[in-house]
Amino acid sequence: MRITRNYRNGLMSAKKANENTSLFRKALSRNSKSRNTGRAAAILGGMNKTNSLGNKNFATTAKTEKFYYDMKYHAGQVGEYANALADSEKDSIYDKAKESGSTEEIQSRIQSFVSQYNKMLNDLEESGSRADSSLLSQINSLSRSSKDQLASTGVLRGTDGTLVIDEKKLAAADVETLRKVWGGNTSFAARAGQRASSVEAVAKQNIKAQASSNYSNPFDRSNLYANYGSKGNYFNFFQ
């Protein structure tokens, strides 16, 4: 059979066209796969970013909540030691000290009070909120006005408002001096205890606020499910 030049050329053109069509389809397939891969990567990247932000937000909230739990504890301790020191009625630690001839229990209560008092001041300083700054100012004003009386029992006020104990001078203070400075409803201990109660109350409010923000965290998985009805299908959330 004789194959003409025109027929042969036609066959070659058809073959070339088929090859071009095949290459074009492969290119489309690659592009489609690339787009799908890119889309999947974008979705996963968005999910990871969301999870990262959620974890960071939760960690920050948990840290803040712990901070206010510590503040509440320190303020509560100041209040307890202040109440024991301010109580100068019958059978108080001052009467017991007079009976026994030893002021060791009073010294121990003062040392514990000072330790927790300084921690409370540090908490208020670190917080920096308007309410806490106001309380810090009130407490510093109180200790400033009582500076000389406290010094007579070996408790010295630092320039930053914290208290430092001169143990020798504290041990040398007699029962009546200790009672006069630390005992009674108008003593430094009593008034500091009142301020500590306010600090504790503010810390409780902040703990409650932080706990509430945990539940309203927009990155919380439970909130994604909760939004199902208003946001549409859950699986469309990331589209």
Coordinates of C-alpha atoms in Angstrom, one line a residue:
M1 CA 0.0 0.0 0.0
R2 CA 1.4 3.4 -1.0
I3 CA 1.4 6.0 1.7
T4 CA 1.2 9.5 0.4
R5 CA 3.1 12.3 1.9
N6 CA 0.0 14.1 2.9
Y7 CA -1.4 11.1 4.7
R8 CA 1.9 10.6 6.6
N9 CA 1.9 14.2 7.6
G10 CA -1.6 13.9 8.8
L11 CA -0.7 11.0 11.0
M12 CA 2.2 12.9 12.5
S13 CA 0.1 15.9 13.2
A14 CA -2.6 13.7 15.0
K15 CA 0.1 12.0 17.1
K16 CA 1.6 15.4 18.0
A17 CA -1.9 16.7 18.9
N18 CA -2.5 13.7 21.1
E19 CA 0.8 14.1 22.9
N20 CA 0.1 17.8 23.5
T21 CA -3.3 16.9 24.9
S22 CA -1.8 14.4 27.2
L23 CA 0.8 16.8 28.4
F24 CA -1.9 19.4 28.9
R25 CA -3.9 17.0 31.0
K26 CA -0.9 16.0 33.1
A27 CA -0.2 19.7 33.7
L28 CA -3.8 20.2 34.8
S29 CA -3.5 17.2 37.1
R30 CA -0.3 18.5 38.6
N31 CA -1.8 22.0 39.1
S32 CA -4.9 20.5 40.7
K33 CA -2.9 18.3 43.0
S34 CA -0.7 21.3 43.9
R35 CA -3.7 23.4 44.6
N36 CA -5.2 20.7 46.8
T37 CA -1.9 20.2 48.6
G38 CA -1.5 23.9 49.1
R39 CA -5.1 24.2 50.4
A40 CA -4.6 21.3 52.8
A41 CA -1.4 22.9 54.0
A42 CA -3.1 26.2 54.5
I43 CA -5.9 24.5 56.5
L44 CA -3.5 22.6 58.7
G45 CA -1.4 25.8 59.1
G46 CA -4.5 27.7 60.1
M47 CA -5.5 25.0 62.6
N48 CA -2.0 24.9 64.1
K49 CA -1.9 28.6 64.4
T50 CA -5.3 28.6 66.0
N51 CA -4.2 25.9 68.4
S52 CA -1.0 27.8 69.2
L53 CA -2.9 31.0 69.9
G54 CA -5.4 29.1 72.0
N55 CA -2.7 27.3 74.0
K56 CA -0.8 30.6 74.6
N57 CA -4.0 32.4 75.7
F58 CA -4.9 29.5 78.1
A59 CA -1.4 29.4 79.5
T60 CA -1.4 33.2 80.1
T61 CA -4.8 33.0 81.8
A62 CA -3.8 30.1 84.0
K63 CA -0.6 31.9 85.0
T64 CA -2.6 35.1 85.9
E65 CA -5.1 33.0 87.9
K66 CA -2.3 31.4 89.9
F67 CA -0.9 34.8 90.6
Y68 CA -4.1 36.0 92.2
Y69 CA -4.4 32.7 94.1
D70 CA -1.0 33.5 95.6
M71 CA -2.0 37.1 96.4
K72 CA -5.2 35.9 98.1
Y73 CA -3.2 33.4 100.2
H74 CA -0.6 36.0 101.3
A75 CA -3.2 38.6 102.2
G76 CA -5.2 35.9 104.1
Q77 CA -2.1 35.0 106.1
V78 CA -1.4 38.7 106.9
G79 CA -5.0 38.9 108.2
E80 CA -4.6 35.8 110.4
Y81 CA -1.3 36.9 112.0
A82 CA -2.6 40.5 112.3
N83 CA -5.7 39.2 114.2
A84 CA -3.5 37.2 116.6
L85 CA -1.3 40.2 117.3
A86 CA -4.1 42.7 117.6
D87 CA -5.9 40.6 120.2
S88 CA -4.9 42.0 123.5
E89 CA -7.8 40.8 125.5
K90 CA -7.7 38.3 128.4
D91 CA -5.6 35.1 127.6
S92 CA -4.0 36.8 124.6
I93 CA -0.5 36.0 123.5
Y94 CA 0.6 39.0 125.6
D95 CA -0.9 37.6 128.8
K96 CA 0.6 34.3 128.1
A97 CA 4.0 35.9 127.5
K98 CA 3.7 37.8 130.8
E99 CA 2.8 34.6 132.6
S100 CA 5.6 32.6 131.1
G101 CA 8.2 35.4 131.0
S102 CA 9.0 34.6 127.4
T103 CA 8.0 36.7 124.3
E104 CA 9.0 33.9 121.8
E105 CA 5.5 33.3 120.6
I106 CA 4.9 37.0 120.0
Q107 CA 8.2 37.3 118.2
S108 CA 7.3 34.3 116.0
R109 CA 3.9 35.8 115.1
I110 CA 5.6 39.1 114.2
Q111 CA 8.2 37.4 112.0
S112 CA 5.5 35.4 110.2
F113 CA 3.4 38.5 109.8
V114 CA 6.3 40.5 108.3
S115 CA 7.2 37.6 105.9
Q116 CA 3.6 37.4 104.5
Y117 CA 3.2 41.2 104.6
N118 CA 6.2 41.7 102.3
K119 CA 4.9 39.0 99.9
M120 CA 1.6 40.8 99.8
L121 CA 3.3 44.1 98.9
N122 CA 5.3 42.4 96.1
D123 CA 2.0 41.0 94.7
L124 CA 0.4 44.4 94.7
E125 CA 3.4 46.0 93.1
E126 CA 3.6 43.3 90.4
S127 CA -0.1 43.4 89.7
G128 CA -0.1 47.1 88.9
S129 CA -3.9 47.3 88.5
R130 CA -5.6 50.5 89.6
A131 CA -7.3 48.8 92.5
D132 CA -4.1 47.1 93.7
S133 CA -2.1 50.2 93.3
S134 CA -4.5 52.1 95.4
L135 CA -4.4 49.4 98.2
L136 CA -0.6 49.5 98.0
S137 CA -0.5 53.2 98.5
Q138 CA -2.8 52.9 101.5
I139 CA -0.7 50.2 103.1
N140 CA 2.5 52.1 102.5
S141 CA 1.0 55.2 104.0
L142 CA 0.0 53.2 107.1
S143 CA 3.4 51.7 107.6
R144 CA 5.0 55.1 107.1
S145 CA 2.9 56.7 109.8
S146 CA 3.7 53.8 112.2
K147 CA 7.5 53.7 111.3
D148 CA 8.8 55.0 114.7
Q149 CA 6.5 52.7 116.8
L150 CA 7.5 49.6 114.7
A151 CA 11.2 50.5 115.1
S152 CA 10.8 50.4 118.9
T153 CA 10.1 46.7 118.6
G154 CA 12.9 46.0 116.1
V155 CA 10.7 46.1 112.9
L156 CA 12.2 48.6 110.4
R157 CA 10.5 50.0 107.4
G158 CA 12.5 50.0 104.1
T159 CA 12.4 52.7 101.5
D160 CA 10.3 50.4 99.3
G161 CA 7.7 49.9 102.1
T162 CA 8.7 46.4 103.0
L163 CA 9.6 45.5 106.6
V164 CA 12.9 44.2 108.0
I165 CA 13.3 42.7 111.4
D166 CA 16.2 43.5 113.7
E167 CA 16.0 40.2 115.6
K168 CA 18.1 41.3 118.6
K169 CA 16.0 44.4 119.1
L170 CA 12.8 42.4 118.7
A171 CA 13.9 39.9 121.3
A172 CA 14.9 42.7 123.7
A173 CA 11.4 44.3 123.6
D174 CA 9.3 43.8 126.7
V175 CA 5.8 42.5 126.7
E176 CA 4.1 45.9 127.4
T177 CA 6.0 47.6 124.6
L178 CA 5.0 44.8 122.2
R179 CA 1.4 45.0 123.4
K180 CA 1.3 48.8 122.9
V181 CA 2.7 48.7 119.4
W182 CA 1.0 45.5 118.0
G183 CA -2.0 45.0 120.2
G184 CA -5.4 46.6 120.1
N185 CA -8.0 47.7 117.5
T186 CA -6.0 50.8 116.5
S187 CA -2.6 49.1 116.3
F188 CA -0.6 48.8 113.1
A189 CA -1.4 45.1 113.0
A190 CA -5.1 45.7 113.2
R191 CA -5.2 48.3 110.5
A192 CA -2.8 46.3 108.3
G193 CA -5.2 43.3 108.7
Q194 CA -8.1 45.4 107.5
R195 CA -6.2 46.4 104.4
A196 CA -5.2 42.8 103.9
S197 CA -8.9 41.8 103.9
S198 CA -9.5 44.3 101.0
V199 CA -6.5 42.8 99.1
E200 CA -7.9 39.3 99.6
A201 CA -11.4 40.5 98.3
V202 CA -9.9 42.0 95.2
A203 CA -7.8 38.9 94.5
K204 CA -11.0 36.8 94.8
Q205 CA -12.7 39.0 92.2
N206 CA -9.8 38.6 89.9
I207 CA -9.7 34.8 90.3
K208 CA -13.4 34.7 89.4
A209 CA -12.8 36.9 86.3
Q210 CA -9.9 34.7 85.1
A211 CA -11.9 31.6 85.6
S212 CA -14.8 33.1 83.6
S213 CA -12.4 34.0 80.8
N214 CA -11.3 30.4 80.6
Y215 CA -14.8 29.3 79.8
S216 CA -15.3 32.1 77.2
N217 CA -12.0 31.3 75.5
P218 CA -12.8 31.5 71.7
F219 CA -10.1 28.9 71.0
D220 CA -11.6 26.4 73.4
R221 CA -12.8 23.3 71.4
S222 CA -16.1 23.3 73.3
N223 CA -16.9 26.8 72.0
L224 CA -16.3 25.6 68.4
Y225 CA -19.0 23.0 69.0
A226 CA -21.2 25.4 70.8
N227 CA -21.1 27.7 67.7
Y228 CA -22.3 24.9 65.5
G229 CA -25.9 26.2 65.2
S230 CA -24.9 29.8 64.5
K231 CA -21.8 29.3 62.4
G232 CA -23.1 26.4 60.2
N233 CA -21.5 23.0 59.8
Y234 CA -18.5 22.5 62.1
F235 CA -16.5 21.1 59.2
N236 CA -17.0 24.3 57.2
F237 CA -15.4 26.3 60.0
F238 CA -11.9 26.2 58.5
Q239 CA -13.0 26.8 54.9

